[in-house]
mmCIF file with all atom_site columns, C-alpha atoms and ligand atoms in Angstrom:
data_model
loop_
_atom_site.group_PDB
_atom_site.id
_atom_site.type_symbol
_atom_site.label_atom_id
_atom_site.label_alt_id
_atom_site.label_comp_id
_atom_site.label_asym_id
_atom_site.label_entity_id
_atom_site.label_seq_id
_atom_site.pdbx_PDB_ins_code
_atom_site.Cartn_x
_atom_site.Cartn_y
_atom_site.Cartn_z
_atom_site.occupancy
_atom_site.B_iso_or_equiv
_atom_site.pdbx_formal_charge
_atom_site.auth_seq_id
_atom_site.auth_comp_id
_atom_site.auth_asym_id
_atom_site.auth_atom_id
_atom_site.pdbx_PDB_model_num
ATOM   1   C CA . MET Q 1 1   ? -91.142  59.572 -4.158  1.00 75.00 ? 1   MET Q CA 1
ATOM   2   C CA . SER Q 1 2   ? -93.899  61.683 -2.572  1.00 86.00 ? 2   SER Q CA 1
ATOM   3   C CA . TYR Q 1 3   ? -95.099  64.929 -4.147  1.00 88.00 ? 3   TYR Q CA 1
ATOM   4   C CA . MET Q 1 4   ? -93.423  66.813 -1.298  1.00 89.00 ? 4   MET Q CA 1
ATOM   5   C CA . ASP Q 1 5   ? -90.065  65.042 -1.838  1.00 91.00 ? 5   ASP Q CA 1
ATOM   6   C CA . GLY Q 1 6   ? -90.200  65.860 -5.561  1.00 94.00 ? 6   GLY Q CA 1
ATOM   7   C CA . PHE Q 1 7   ? -90.946  69.451 -4.754  1.00 97.00 ? 7   PHE Q CA 1
ATOM   8   C CA . TYR Q 1 8   ? -88.162  69.737 -2.165  1.00 97.00 ? 8   TYR Q CA 1
ATOM   9   C CA . GLN Q 1 9   ? -85.754  68.291 -4.751  1.00 97.00 ? 9   GLN Q CA 1
ATOM   10  C CA . SER Q 1 10  ? -86.755  70.932 -7.306  1.00 98.00 ? 10  SER Q CA 1
ATOM   11  C CA . VAL Q 1 11  ? -86.301  73.723 -4.753  1.00 98.00 ? 11  VAL Q CA 1
ATOM   12  C CA . GLU Q 1 12  ? -82.867  72.421 -3.766  1.00 98.00 ? 12  GLU Q CA 1
ATOM   13  C CA . GLN Q 1 13  ? -81.848  72.194 -7.373  1.00 98.00 ? 13  GLN Q CA 1
ATOM   14  C CA . VAL Q 1 14  ? -82.795  75.760 -8.210  1.00 98.00 ? 14  VAL Q CA 1
ATOM   15  C CA . GLY Q 1 15  ? -81.094  76.956 -4.980  1.00 98.00 ? 15  GLY Q CA 1
ATOM   16  C CA . VAL Q 1 16  ? -82.673  80.389 -5.024  1.00 98.00 ? 16  VAL Q CA 1
ATOM   17  C CA . VAL Q 1 17  ? -86.394  81.068 -5.206  1.00 98.00 ? 17  VAL Q CA 1
ATOM   18  C CA . PRO Q 1 18  ? -86.948  84.593 -6.587  1.00 98.00 ? 18  PRO Q CA 1
ATOM   19  C CA . VAL Q 1 19  ? -89.626  86.399 -4.600  1.00 98.00 ? 19  VAL Q CA 1
ATOM   20  C CA . VAL Q 1 20  ? -91.712  88.368 -7.053  1.00 98.00 ? 20  VAL Q CA 1
ATOM   21  C CA . VAL Q 1 21  ? -93.917  91.410 -6.597  1.00 98.00 ? 21  VAL Q CA 1
ATOM   22  C CA . LEU Q 1 22  ? -95.835  92.204 -9.759  1.00 98.00 ? 22  LEU Q CA 1
ATOM   23  C CA . ASP Q 1 23  ? -98.035  95.252 -10.192 1.00 97.00 ? 23  ASP Q CA 1
ATOM   24  C CA . ARG Q 1 24  ? -98.984  94.309 -13.761 1.00 98.00 ? 24  ARG Q CA 1
ATOM   25  C CA . SER Q 1 25  ? -99.616  90.777 -14.906 1.00 98.00 ? 25  SER Q CA 1
ATOM   26  C CA . GLU Q 1 26  ? -98.258  91.802 -18.361 1.00 98.00 ? 26  GLU Q CA 1
ATOM   27  C CA . ASP Q 1 27  ? -94.798  91.762 -16.788 1.00 98.00 ? 27  ASP Q CA 1
ATOM   28  C CA . ALA Q 1 28  ? -95.120  88.199 -15.552 1.00 98.00 ? 28  ALA Q CA 1
ATOM   29  C CA . VAL Q 1 29  ? -94.047  86.315 -18.705 1.00 98.00 ? 29  VAL Q CA 1
ATOM   30  C CA . PRO Q 1 30  ? -91.048  88.534 -19.525 1.00 98.00 ? 30  PRO Q CA 1
ATOM   31  C CA . LEU Q 1 31  ? -90.019  88.210 -15.916 1.00 98.00 ? 31  LEU Q CA 1
ATOM   32  C CA . GLY Q 1 32  ? -90.427  84.418 -15.874 1.00 98.00 ? 32  GLY Q CA 1
ATOM   33  C CA . LYS Q 1 33  ? -88.335  84.176 -19.059 1.00 98.00 ? 33  LYS Q CA 1
ATOM   34  C CA . ALA Q 1 34  ? -85.608  86.460 -17.688 1.00 98.00 ? 34  ALA Q CA 1
ATOM   35  C CA . LEU Q 1 35  ? -85.328  84.397 -14.477 1.00 98.00 ? 35  LEU Q CA 1
ATOM   36  C CA . ALA Q 1 36  ? -85.244  81.102 -16.412 1.00 98.00 ? 36  ALA Q CA 1
ATOM   37  C CA . GLU Q 1 37  ? -82.730  82.369 -18.936 1.00 98.00 ? 37  GLU Q CA 1
ATOM   38  C CA . GLY Q 1 38  ? -80.532  83.528 -16.068 1.00 98.00 ? 38  GLY Q CA 1
ATOM   39  C CA . GLY Q 1 39  ? -80.626  80.064 -14.515 1.00 98.00 ? 39  GLY Q CA 1
ATOM   40  C CA . LEU Q 1 40  ? -83.258  80.530 -11.790 1.00 98.00 ? 40  LEU Q CA 1
ATOM   41  C CA . PRO Q 1 41  ? -86.320  78.835 -13.220 1.00 98.00 ? 41  PRO Q CA 1
ATOM   42  C CA . ALA Q 1 42  ? -88.616  79.561 -10.262 1.00 98.00 ? 42  ALA Q CA 1
ATOM   43  C CA . ALA Q 1 43  ? -90.884  82.344 -9.131  1.00 98.00 ? 43  ALA Q CA 1
ATOM   44  C CA . GLU Q 1 44  ? -92.703  82.878 -5.825  1.00 98.00 ? 44  GLU Q CA 1
ATOM   45  C CA . VAL Q 1 45  ? -95.372  85.337 -6.942  1.00 98.00 ? 45  VAL Q CA 1
ATOM   46  C CA . THR Q 1 46  ? -96.592  87.190 -3.879  1.00 98.00 ? 46  THR Q CA 1
ATOM   47  C CA . PHE Q 1 47  ? -100.181 87.951 -2.981  1.00 98.00 ? 47  PHE Q CA 1
ATOM   48  C CA . ARG Q 1 48  ? -99.209  91.493 -2.122  1.00 97.00 ? 48  ARG Q CA 1
ATOM   49  C CA . THR Q 1 49  ? -100.735 92.863 -5.283  1.00 98.00 ? 49  THR Q CA 1
ATOM   50  C CA . ALA Q 1 50  ? -103.987 92.369 -7.137  1.00 98.00 ? 50  ALA Q CA 1
ATOM   51  C CA . ALA Q 1 51  ? -102.020 91.034 -10.145 1.00 98.00 ? 51  ALA Q CA 1
ATOM   52  C CA . ALA Q 1 52  ? -100.803 87.918 -8.296  1.00 98.00 ? 52  ALA Q CA 1
ATOM   53  C CA . ALA Q 1 53  ? -103.319 85.317 -9.603  1.00 98.00 ? 53  ALA Q CA 1
ATOM   54  C CA . ASP Q 1 54  ? -103.197 86.536 -13.212 1.00 98.00 ? 54  ASP Q CA 1
ATOM   55  C CA . SER Q 1 55  ? -99.402  86.633 -13.057 1.00 98.00 ? 55  SER Q CA 1
ATOM   56  C CA . ILE Q 1 56  ? -99.224  83.049 -11.788 1.00 98.00 ? 56  ILE Q CA 1
ATOM   57  C CA . ARG Q 1 57  ? -101.615 81.976 -14.566 1.00 98.00 ? 57  ARG Q CA 1
ATOM   58  C CA . ALA Q 1 58  ? -99.556  83.699 -17.230 1.00 98.00 ? 58  ALA Q CA 1
ATOM   59  C CA . ILE Q 1 59  ? -96.274  82.127 -16.097 1.00 98.00 ? 59  ILE Q CA 1
ATOM   60  C CA . ALA Q 1 60  ? -97.874  78.704 -15.604 1.00 98.00 ? 60  ALA Q CA 1
ATOM   61  C CA . ASN Q 1 61  ? -99.278  78.844 -19.185 1.00 98.00 ? 61  ASN Q CA 1
ATOM   62  C CA . GLU Q 1 62  ? -96.390  80.426 -21.014 1.00 98.00 ? 62  GLU Q CA 1
ATOM   63  C CA . CYS Q 1 63  ? -93.241  79.437 -19.083 1.00 98.00 ? 63  CYS Q CA 1
ATOM   64  C CA . PRO Q 1 64  ? -93.646  75.685 -18.527 1.00 96.00 ? 64  PRO Q CA 1
ATOM   65  C CA . ASP Q 1 65  ? -89.999  75.382 -17.447 1.00 97.00 ? 65  ASP Q CA 1
ATOM   66  C CA . VAL Q 1 66  ? -90.547  77.802 -14.515 1.00 98.00 ? 66  VAL Q CA 1
ATOM   67  C CA . LEU Q 1 67  ? -91.517  76.371 -11.128 1.00 98.00 ? 67  LEU Q CA 1
ATOM   68  C CA . VAL Q 1 68  ? -94.174  78.937 -10.386 1.00 98.00 ? 68  VAL Q CA 1
ATOM   69  C CA . GLY Q 1 69  ? -95.813  79.244 -7.004  1.00 98.00 ? 69  GLY Q CA 1
ATOM   70  C CA . SER Q 1 70  ? -97.393  81.725 -4.689  1.00 98.00 ? 70  SER Q CA 1
ATOM   71  C CA . GLY Q 1 71  ? -95.968  83.711 -1.813  1.00 98.00 ? 71  GLY Q CA 1
ATOM   72  C CA . THR Q 1 72  ? -97.291  85.878 1.011   1.00 98.00 ? 72  THR Q CA 1
ATOM   73  C CA . VAL Q 1 73  ? -100.260 83.505 1.261   1.00 98.00 ? 73  VAL Q CA 1
ATOM   74  C CA . LEU Q 1 74  ? -102.048 84.462 4.489   1.00 98.00 ? 74  LEU Q CA 1
ATOM   75  C CA . ASN Q 1 75  ? -105.304 82.566 4.240   1.00 98.00 ? 75  ASN Q CA 1
ATOM   76  C CA . GLU Q 1 76  ? -106.976 79.569 2.687   1.00 98.00 ? 76  GLU Q CA 1
ATOM   77  C CA . GLU Q 1 77  ? -108.817 81.660 0.115   1.00 98.00 ? 77  GLU Q CA 1
ATOM   78  C CA . GLN Q 1 78  ? -105.537 82.949 -1.314  1.00 98.00 ? 78  GLN Q CA 1
ATOM   79  C CA . ALA Q 1 79  ? -104.133 79.407 -1.313  1.00 98.00 ? 79  ALA Q CA 1
ATOM   80  C CA . ARG Q 1 80  ? -107.121 78.143 -3.329  1.00 98.00 ? 80  ARG Q CA 1
ATOM   81  C CA . CYS Q 1 81  ? -106.938 81.100 -5.680  1.00 98.00 ? 81  CYS Q CA 1
ATOM   82  C CA . ALA Q 1 82  ? -103.217 80.556 -6.241  1.00 98.00 ? 82  ALA Q CA 1
ATOM   83  C CA . VAL Q 1 83  ? -103.635 76.856 -6.962  1.00 98.00 ? 83  VAL Q CA 1
ATOM   84  C CA . ASP Q 1 84  ? -106.604 77.488 -9.260  1.00 98.00 ? 84  ASP Q CA 1
ATOM   85  C CA . ALA Q 1 85  ? -104.345 79.886 -11.191 1.00 98.00 ? 85  ALA Q CA 1
ATOM   86  C CA . GLY Q 1 86  ? -101.653 77.211 -11.603 1.00 98.00 ? 86  GLY Q CA 1
ATOM   87  C CA . ALA Q 1 87  ? -99.405  77.741 -8.562  1.00 98.00 ? 87  ALA Q CA 1
ATOM   88  C CA . ARG Q 1 88  ? -97.330  74.641 -7.896  1.00 98.00 ? 88  ARG Q CA 1
ATOM   89  C CA . PHE Q 1 89  ? -96.500  75.639 -4.319  1.00 98.00 ? 89  PHE Q CA 1
ATOM   90  C CA . VAL Q 1 90  ? -97.575  77.905 -1.516  1.00 98.00 ? 90  VAL Q CA 1
ATOM   91  C CA . VAL Q 1 91  ? -95.231  79.978 0.687   1.00 98.00 ? 91  VAL Q CA 1
ATOM   92  C CA . SER Q 1 92  ? -96.222  82.084 3.668   1.00 98.00 ? 92  SER Q CA 1
ATOM   93  C CA . PRO Q 1 93  ? -94.271  84.685 5.702   1.00 98.00 ? 93  PRO Q CA 1
ATOM   94  C CA . GLY Q 1 94  ? -95.552  83.071 8.889   1.00 98.00 ? 94  GLY Q CA 1
ATOM   95  C CA . TYR Q 1 95  ? -98.053  80.238 9.176   1.00 98.00 ? 95  TYR Q CA 1
ATOM   96  C CA . ASP Q 1 96  ? -101.746 79.713 9.347   1.00 98.00 ? 96  ASP Q CA 1
ATOM   97  C CA . LEU Q 1 97  ? -102.752 76.194 10.213  1.00 98.00 ? 97  LEU Q CA 1
ATOM   98  C CA . GLY Q 1 98  ? -105.767 76.413 7.952   1.00 98.00 ? 98  GLY Q CA 1
ATOM   99  C CA . VAL Q 1 99  ? -103.491 77.114 4.980   1.00 98.00 ? 99  VAL Q CA 1
ATOM   100 C CA . VAL Q 1 100 ? -101.021 74.387 5.964   1.00 98.00 ? 100 VAL Q CA 1
ATOM   101 C CA . ARG Q 1 101 ? -103.750 71.769 6.396   1.00 98.00 ? 101 ARG Q CA 1
ATOM   102 C CA . TRP Q 1 102 ? -105.592 72.754 3.225   1.00 98.00 ? 102 TRP Q CA 1
ATOM   103 C CA . CYS Q 1 103 ? -102.362 72.432 1.220   1.00 98.00 ? 103 CYS Q CA 1
ATOM   104 C CA . LEU Q 1 104 ? -101.342 69.114 2.759   1.00 97.00 ? 104 LEU Q CA 1
ATOM   105 C CA . SER Q 1 105 ? -104.815 67.637 2.259   1.00 97.00 ? 105 SER Q CA 1
ATOM   106 C CA . HIS Q 1 106 ? -104.790 68.744 -1.418  1.00 97.00 ? 106 HIS Q CA 1
ATOM   107 C CA . GLN Q 1 107 ? -101.228 67.546 -2.009  1.00 97.00 ? 107 GLN Q CA 1
ATOM   108 C CA . VAL Q 1 108 ? -100.059 71.117 -2.615  1.00 98.00 ? 108 VAL Q CA 1
ATOM   109 C CA . PRO Q 1 109 ? -96.422  71.643 -1.549  1.00 98.00 ? 109 PRO Q CA 1
ATOM   110 C CA . VAL Q 1 110 ? -96.326  74.257 1.168   1.00 98.00 ? 110 VAL Q CA 1
ATOM   111 C CA . ILE Q 1 111 ? -93.508  76.157 2.837   1.00 98.00 ? 111 ILE Q CA 1
ATOM   112 C CA . PRO Q 1 112 ? -94.855  78.019 5.887   1.00 98.00 ? 112 PRO Q CA 1
ATOM   113 C CA . ALA Q 1 113 ? -92.515  80.115 7.981   1.00 98.00 ? 113 ALA Q CA 1
ATOM   114 C CA . GLY Q 1 114 ? -91.336  79.901 11.544  1.00 98.00 ? 114 GLY Q CA 1
ATOM   115 C CA . VAL Q 1 115 ? -88.541  81.660 13.381  1.00 98.00 ? 115 VAL Q CA 1
ATOM   116 C CA . THR Q 1 116 ? -88.914  80.360 16.939  1.00 98.00 ? 116 THR Q CA 1
ATOM   117 C CA . PRO Q 1 117 ? -88.569  76.805 18.317  1.00 98.00 ? 117 PRO Q CA 1
ATOM   118 C CA . THR Q 1 118 ? -92.283  76.871 19.199  1.00 98.00 ? 118 THR Q CA 1
ATOM   119 C CA . GLU Q 1 119 ? -93.282  77.821 15.674  1.00 98.00 ? 119 GLU Q CA 1
ATOM   120 C CA . VAL Q 1 120 ? -91.058  75.200 14.098  1.00 98.00 ? 120 VAL Q CA 1
ATOM   121 C CA . THR Q 1 121 ? -92.425  72.601 16.554  1.00 98.00 ? 121 THR Q CA 1
ATOM   122 C CA . ALA Q 1 122 ? -95.989  73.404 15.536  1.00 98.00 ? 122 ALA Q CA 1
ATOM   123 C CA . LEU Q 1 123 ? -95.087  73.032 11.853  1.00 98.00 ? 123 LEU Q CA 1
ATOM   124 C CA . VAL Q 1 124 ? -93.092  69.822 12.325  1.00 98.00 ? 124 VAL Q CA 1
ATOM   125 C CA . ASN Q 1 125 ? -96.111  68.394 14.138  1.00 98.00 ? 125 ASN Q CA 1
ATOM   126 C CA . GLU Q 1 126 ? -98.200  69.137 11.055  1.00 98.00 ? 126 GLU Q CA 1
ATOM   127 C CA . GLY Q 1 127 ? -95.812  67.073 8.971   1.00 96.00 ? 127 GLY Q CA 1
ATOM   128 C CA . VAL Q 1 128 ? -93.888  69.981 7.444   1.00 97.00 ? 128 VAL Q CA 1
ATOM   129 C CA . GLU Q 1 129 ? -90.188  69.192 6.769   1.00 97.00 ? 129 GLU Q CA 1
ATOM   130 C CA . VAL Q 1 130 ? -89.028  72.537 5.371   1.00 98.00 ? 130 VAL Q CA 1
ATOM   131 C CA . THR Q 1 131 ? -89.894  75.937 6.788   1.00 98.00 ? 131 THR Q CA 1
ATOM   132 C CA . LYS Q 1 132 ? -89.177  79.411 5.549   1.00 98.00 ? 132 LYS Q CA 1
ATOM   133 C CA . PHE Q 1 133 ? -87.074  81.450 7.927   1.00 98.00 ? 133 PHE Q CA 1
ATOM   134 C CA . PHE Q 1 134 ? -88.332  85.037 7.555   1.00 98.00 ? 134 PHE Q CA 1
ATOM   135 C CA . PRO Q 1 135 ? -87.165  87.745 7.949   1.00 98.00 ? 135 PRO Q CA 1
ATOM   136 C CA . ALA Q 1 136 ? -83.825  85.980 8.145   1.00 98.00 ? 136 ALA Q CA 1
ATOM   137 C CA . ALA Q 1 137 ? -81.476  88.902 8.728   1.00 98.00 ? 137 ALA Q CA 1
ATOM   138 C CA . GLN Q 1 138 ? -83.570  90.388 11.528  1.00 98.00 ? 138 GLN Q CA 1
ATOM   139 C CA . TYR Q 1 139 ? -84.022  87.022 13.287  1.00 98.00 ? 139 TYR Q CA 1
ATOM   140 C CA . GLY Q 1 140 ? -80.333  86.189 13.499  1.00 98.00 ? 140 GLY Q CA 1
ATOM   141 C CA . GLY Q 1 141 ? -79.607  84.675 10.072  1.00 98.00 ? 141 GLY Q CA 1
ATOM   142 C CA . LEU Q 1 142 ? -77.340  81.714 9.812   1.00 98.00 ? 142 LEU Q CA 1
ATOM   143 C CA . SER Q 1 143 ? -76.478  81.598 13.479  1.00 98.00 ? 143 SER Q CA 1
ATOM   144 C CA . THR Q 1 144 ? -80.173  81.188 14.506  1.00 98.00 ? 144 THR Q CA 1
ATOM   145 C CA . ILE Q 1 145 ? -80.762  78.673 11.764  1.00 98.00 ? 145 ILE Q CA 1
ATOM   146 C CA . ARG Q 1 146 ? -77.829  76.614 13.003  1.00 98.00 ? 146 ARG Q CA 1
ATOM   147 C CA . ALA Q 1 147 ? -79.161  76.659 16.541  1.00 98.00 ? 147 ALA Q CA 1
ATOM   148 C CA . LEU Q 1 148 ? -82.626  75.564 15.378  1.00 98.00 ? 148 LEU Q CA 1
ATOM   149 C CA . ALA Q 1 149 ? -81.171  72.877 13.090  1.00 98.00 ? 149 ALA Q CA 1
ATOM   150 C CA . SER Q 1 150 ? -79.233  71.345 15.954  1.00 98.00 ? 150 SER Q CA 1
ATOM   151 C CA . VAL Q 1 151 ? -82.527  70.671 17.731  1.00 98.00 ? 151 VAL Q CA 1
ATOM   152 C CA . PHE Q 1 152 ? -84.852  69.934 14.763  1.00 98.00 ? 152 PHE Q CA 1
ATOM   153 C CA . VAL Q 1 153 ? -82.728  67.188 13.330  1.00 97.00 ? 153 VAL Q CA 1
ATOM   154 C CA . GLY Q 1 154 ? -83.358  66.623 9.634   1.00 97.00 ? 154 GLY Q CA 1
ATOM   155 C CA . HIS Q 1 155 ? -85.570  69.714 9.372   1.00 98.00 ? 155 HIS Q CA 1
ATOM   156 C CA . ARG Q 1 156 ? -84.486  72.190 6.710   1.00 98.00 ? 156 ARG Q CA 1
ATOM   157 C CA . PHE Q 1 157 ? -84.917  75.907 6.246   1.00 98.00 ? 157 PHE Q CA 1
ATOM   158 C CA . MET Q 1 158 ? -85.401  78.435 3.435   1.00 98.00 ? 158 MET Q CA 1
ATOM   159 C CA . PRO Q 1 159 ? -84.042  81.800 4.689   1.00 98.00 ? 159 PRO Q CA 1
ATOM   160 C CA . THR Q 1 160 ? -85.533  84.864 3.045   1.00 98.00 ? 160 THR Q CA 1
ATOM   161 C CA . GLY Q 1 161 ? -85.223  88.516 3.913   1.00 98.00 ? 161 GLY Q CA 1
ATOM   162 C CA . GLY Q 1 162 ? -81.796  90.107 3.605   1.00 98.00 ? 162 GLY Q CA 1
ATOM   163 C CA . VAL Q 1 163 ? -80.327  87.334 1.462   1.00 98.00 ? 163 VAL Q CA 1
ATOM   164 C CA . ASN Q 1 164 ? -78.254  88.698 -1.421  1.00 98.00 ? 164 ASN Q CA 1
ATOM   165 C CA . ALA Q 1 165 ? -75.355  87.890 -3.728  1.00 98.00 ? 165 ALA Q CA 1
ATOM   166 C CA . GLU Q 1 166 ? -72.856  88.614 -0.919  1.00 98.00 ? 166 GLU Q CA 1
ATOM   167 C CA . ASN Q 1 167 ? -74.199  86.217 1.739   1.00 98.00 ? 167 ASN Q CA 1
ATOM   168 C CA . LEU Q 1 168 ? -75.874  83.585 -0.481  1.00 98.00 ? 168 LEU Q CA 1
ATOM   169 C CA . LYS Q 1 169 ? -72.822  81.321 -0.597  1.00 98.00 ? 169 LYS Q CA 1
ATOM   170 C CA . ASP Q 1 170 ? -72.588  81.168 3.223   1.00 98.00 ? 170 ASP Q CA 1
ATOM   171 C CA . TYR Q 1 171 ? -76.242  80.358 3.600   1.00 98.00 ? 171 TYR Q CA 1
ATOM   172 C CA . LEU Q 1 172 ? -76.218  77.641 0.978   1.00 98.00 ? 172 LEU Q CA 1
ATOM   173 C CA . ALA Q 1 173 ? -73.098  76.033 2.434   1.00 98.00 ? 173 ALA Q CA 1
ATOM   174 C CA . ASP Q 1 174 ? -75.107  74.969 5.485   1.00 98.00 ? 174 ASP Q CA 1
ATOM   175 C CA . PRO Q 1 175 ? -76.727  71.532 4.965   1.00 98.00 ? 175 PRO Q CA 1
ATOM   176 C CA . ALA Q 1 176 ? -79.798  72.624 6.928   1.00 98.00 ? 176 ALA Q CA 1
ATOM   177 C CA . ILE Q 1 177 ? -80.566  75.147 4.226   1.00 98.00 ? 177 ILE Q CA 1
ATOM   178 C CA . ILE Q 1 178 ? -82.459  73.744 1.268   1.00 98.00 ? 178 ILE Q CA 1
ATOM   179 C CA . ALA Q 1 179 ? -82.485  76.995 -0.736  1.00 98.00 ? 179 ALA Q CA 1
ATOM   180 C CA . CYS Q 1 180 ? -82.745  80.713 -0.202  1.00 98.00 ? 180 CYS Q CA 1
ATOM   181 C CA . GLY Q 1 181 ? -85.417  83.162 -1.256  1.00 98.00 ? 181 GLY Q CA 1
ATOM   182 C CA . GLY Q 1 182 ? -85.204  86.809 -2.112  1.00 98.00 ? 182 GLY Q CA 1
ATOM   183 C CA . THR Q 1 183 ? -86.022  89.780 -4.235  1.00 98.00 ? 183 THR Q CA 1
ATOM   184 C CA . TRP Q 1 184 ? -82.519  91.073 -4.981  1.00 98.00 ? 184 TRP Q CA 1
ATOM   185 C CA . MET Q 1 185 ? -82.461  89.831 -8.580  1.00 98.00 ? 185 MET Q CA 1
ATOM   186 C CA . CYS Q 1 186 ? -85.915  91.167 -9.445  1.00 98.00 ? 186 CYS Q CA 1
ATOM   187 C CA . LYS Q 1 187 ? -86.647  94.165 -7.253  1.00 98.00 ? 187 LYS Q CA 1
ATOM   188 C CA . PRO Q 1 188 ? -90.127  95.559 -7.877  1.00 97.00 ? 188 PRO Q CA 1
ATOM   189 C CA . ALA Q 1 189 ? -88.621  98.762 -9.283  1.00 98.00 ? 189 ALA Q CA 1
ATOM   190 C CA . MET Q 1 190 ? -86.608  96.768 -11.875 1.00 98.00 ? 190 MET Q CA 1
ATOM   191 C CA . ILE Q 1 191 ? -89.775  94.941 -12.956 1.00 98.00 ? 191 ILE Q CA 1
ATOM   192 C CA . ARG Q 1 192 ? -91.734  98.188 -13.190 1.00 97.00 ? 192 ARG Q CA 1
ATOM   193 C CA . ALA Q 1 193 ? -88.947  99.729 -15.283 1.00 98.00 ? 193 ALA Q CA 1
ATOM   194 C CA . GLY Q 1 194 ? -88.870  96.678 -17.598 1.00 98.00 ? 194 GLY Q CA 1
ATOM   195 C CA . GLU Q 1 195 ? -85.251  95.935 -16.756 1.00 98.00 ? 195 GLU Q CA 1
ATOM   196 C CA . PHE Q 1 196 ? -85.455  92.268 -17.737 1.00 98.00 ? 196 PHE Q CA 1
ATOM   197 C CA . ASP Q 1 197 ? -81.898  92.126 -19.073 1.00 98.00 ? 197 ASP Q CA 1
ATOM   198 C CA . ARG Q 1 198 ? -80.655  93.281 -15.679 1.00 98.00 ? 198 ARG Q CA 1
ATOM   199 C CA . ILE Q 1 199 ? -82.888  90.723 -13.970 1.00 98.00 ? 199 ILE Q CA 1
ATOM   200 C CA . CYS Q 1 200 ? -81.448  88.005 -16.208 1.00 98.00 ? 200 CYS Q CA 1
ATOM   201 C CA . GLU Q 1 201 ? -77.888  89.149 -15.412 1.00 98.00 ? 201 GLU Q CA 1
ATOM   202 C CA . LEU Q 1 202 ? -78.509  89.172 -11.623 1.00 98.00 ? 202 LEU Q CA 1
ATOM   203 C CA . SER Q 1 203 ? -80.157  85.777 -11.863 1.00 98.00 ? 203 SER Q CA 1
ATOM   204 C CA . ARG Q 1 204 ? -77.155  84.452 -13.737 1.00 98.00 ? 204 ARG Q CA 1
ATOM   205 C CA . GLU Q 1 205 ? -74.855  85.774 -11.009 1.00 98.00 ? 205 GLU Q CA 1
ATOM   206 C CA . ALA Q 1 206 ? -77.012  84.109 -8.324  1.00 98.00 ? 206 ALA Q CA 1
ATOM   207 C CA . ALA Q 1 207 ? -77.213  80.852 -10.272 1.00 98.00 ? 207 ALA Q CA 1
ATOM   208 C CA . ALA Q 1 208 ? -73.422  80.822 -10.570 1.00 98.00 ? 208 ALA Q CA 1
ATOM   209 C CA . ILE Q 1 209 ? -73.157  81.106 -6.772  1.00 98.00 ? 209 ILE Q CA 1
ATOM   210 C CA . VAL Q 1 210 ? -75.623  78.245 -6.377  1.00 98.00 ? 210 VAL Q CA 1
ATOM   211 C CA . ARG Q 1 211 ? -73.657  75.992 -8.747  1.00 96.00 ? 211 ARG Q CA 1
ATOM   212 C CA . GLY Q 1 212 ? -70.568  77.128 -6.849  1.00 90.00 ? 212 GLY Q CA 1
HETATM 213 C C1 . 3PG Y 2 .   ? -90.075  87.917 1.174   1.00 66.12 ? 1   3PG Y C1 1
HETATM 214 O O1 . 3PG Y 2 .   ? -91.180  88.117 0.835   1.00 66.12 ? 1   3PG Y O1 1
HETATM 215 O O2 . 3PG Y 2 .   ? -89.631  86.784 1.418   1.00 66.12 ? 1   3PG Y O2 1
HETATM 216 C C2 . 3PG Y 2 .   ? -89.148  89.109 1.334   1.00 66.12 ? 1   3PG Y C2 1
HETATM 217 O O3 . 3PG Y 2 .   ? -89.778  90.274 0.906   1.00 66.12 ? 1   3PG Y O3 1
HETATM 218 C C3 . 3PG Y 2 .   ? -87.858  88.968 0.653   1.00 66.12 ? 1   3PG Y C3 1
HETATM 219 O O4 . 3PG Y 2 .   ? -86.932  89.703 1.343   1.00 66.12 ? 1   3PG Y O4 1
HETATM 220 P P1 . 3PG Y 2 .   ? -85.825  90.507 0.533   1.00 66.12 ? 1   3PG Y P1 1
HETATM 221 O O5 . 3PG Y 2 .   ? -86.562  91.620 -0.193  1.00 66.12 ? 1   3PG Y O5 1
HETATM 222 O O6 . 3PG Y 2 .   ? -84.876  91.077 1.624   1.00 66.12 ? 1   3PG Y O6 1
HETATM 223 O O7 . 3PG Y 2 .   ? -85.124  89.610 -0.429  1.00 66.12 ? 1   3PG Y O7 1
#
């Protein structure tokens, strides 16, 4: 099995990839533990804050059961920084071919995003088999994903943006969807307030929907 296949399998198994915004790297380990205890052992730590790399390093070192990766990766420098810190995957809200090619040439699993047929075509032609679909709600959600999936046969999507406990089941029921991403179980305000029990509880609720 290739490194990408192994990664895709792990993503499908977890079902929901929590999108994490951390202001303080001290919160990273309690967060990683809360997500894992709730049944979502994954974290897409976004490069929207200066704490991203240190947070990834902390989770990678102290939560070995958590599939930790990086999100909001916009350029190659951030991709390198994330991987140096221990990120096991790279996710972007759109795509930059430099990032995609750097990841693929370093055997780093990458999920770039595309919402139009042209964008998905460009990514498929780079050898990418799964793309993020962001922001999912604003770009037509499940109905747009179904239309794209009917053309890009075998290609799969990770919708993020507006996914929540109410619509998760519908998204996951579609075979073109490998997993969903989202912040609803670990909103930045909950992390800032140290509400890790609540995060664990919301993760458990999401994990129960995944296991269906
Ligand atoms: C992302 O980075 O993928 C989004 O911020 C997640 O969207 P959500 O906050 O609606 O879950």
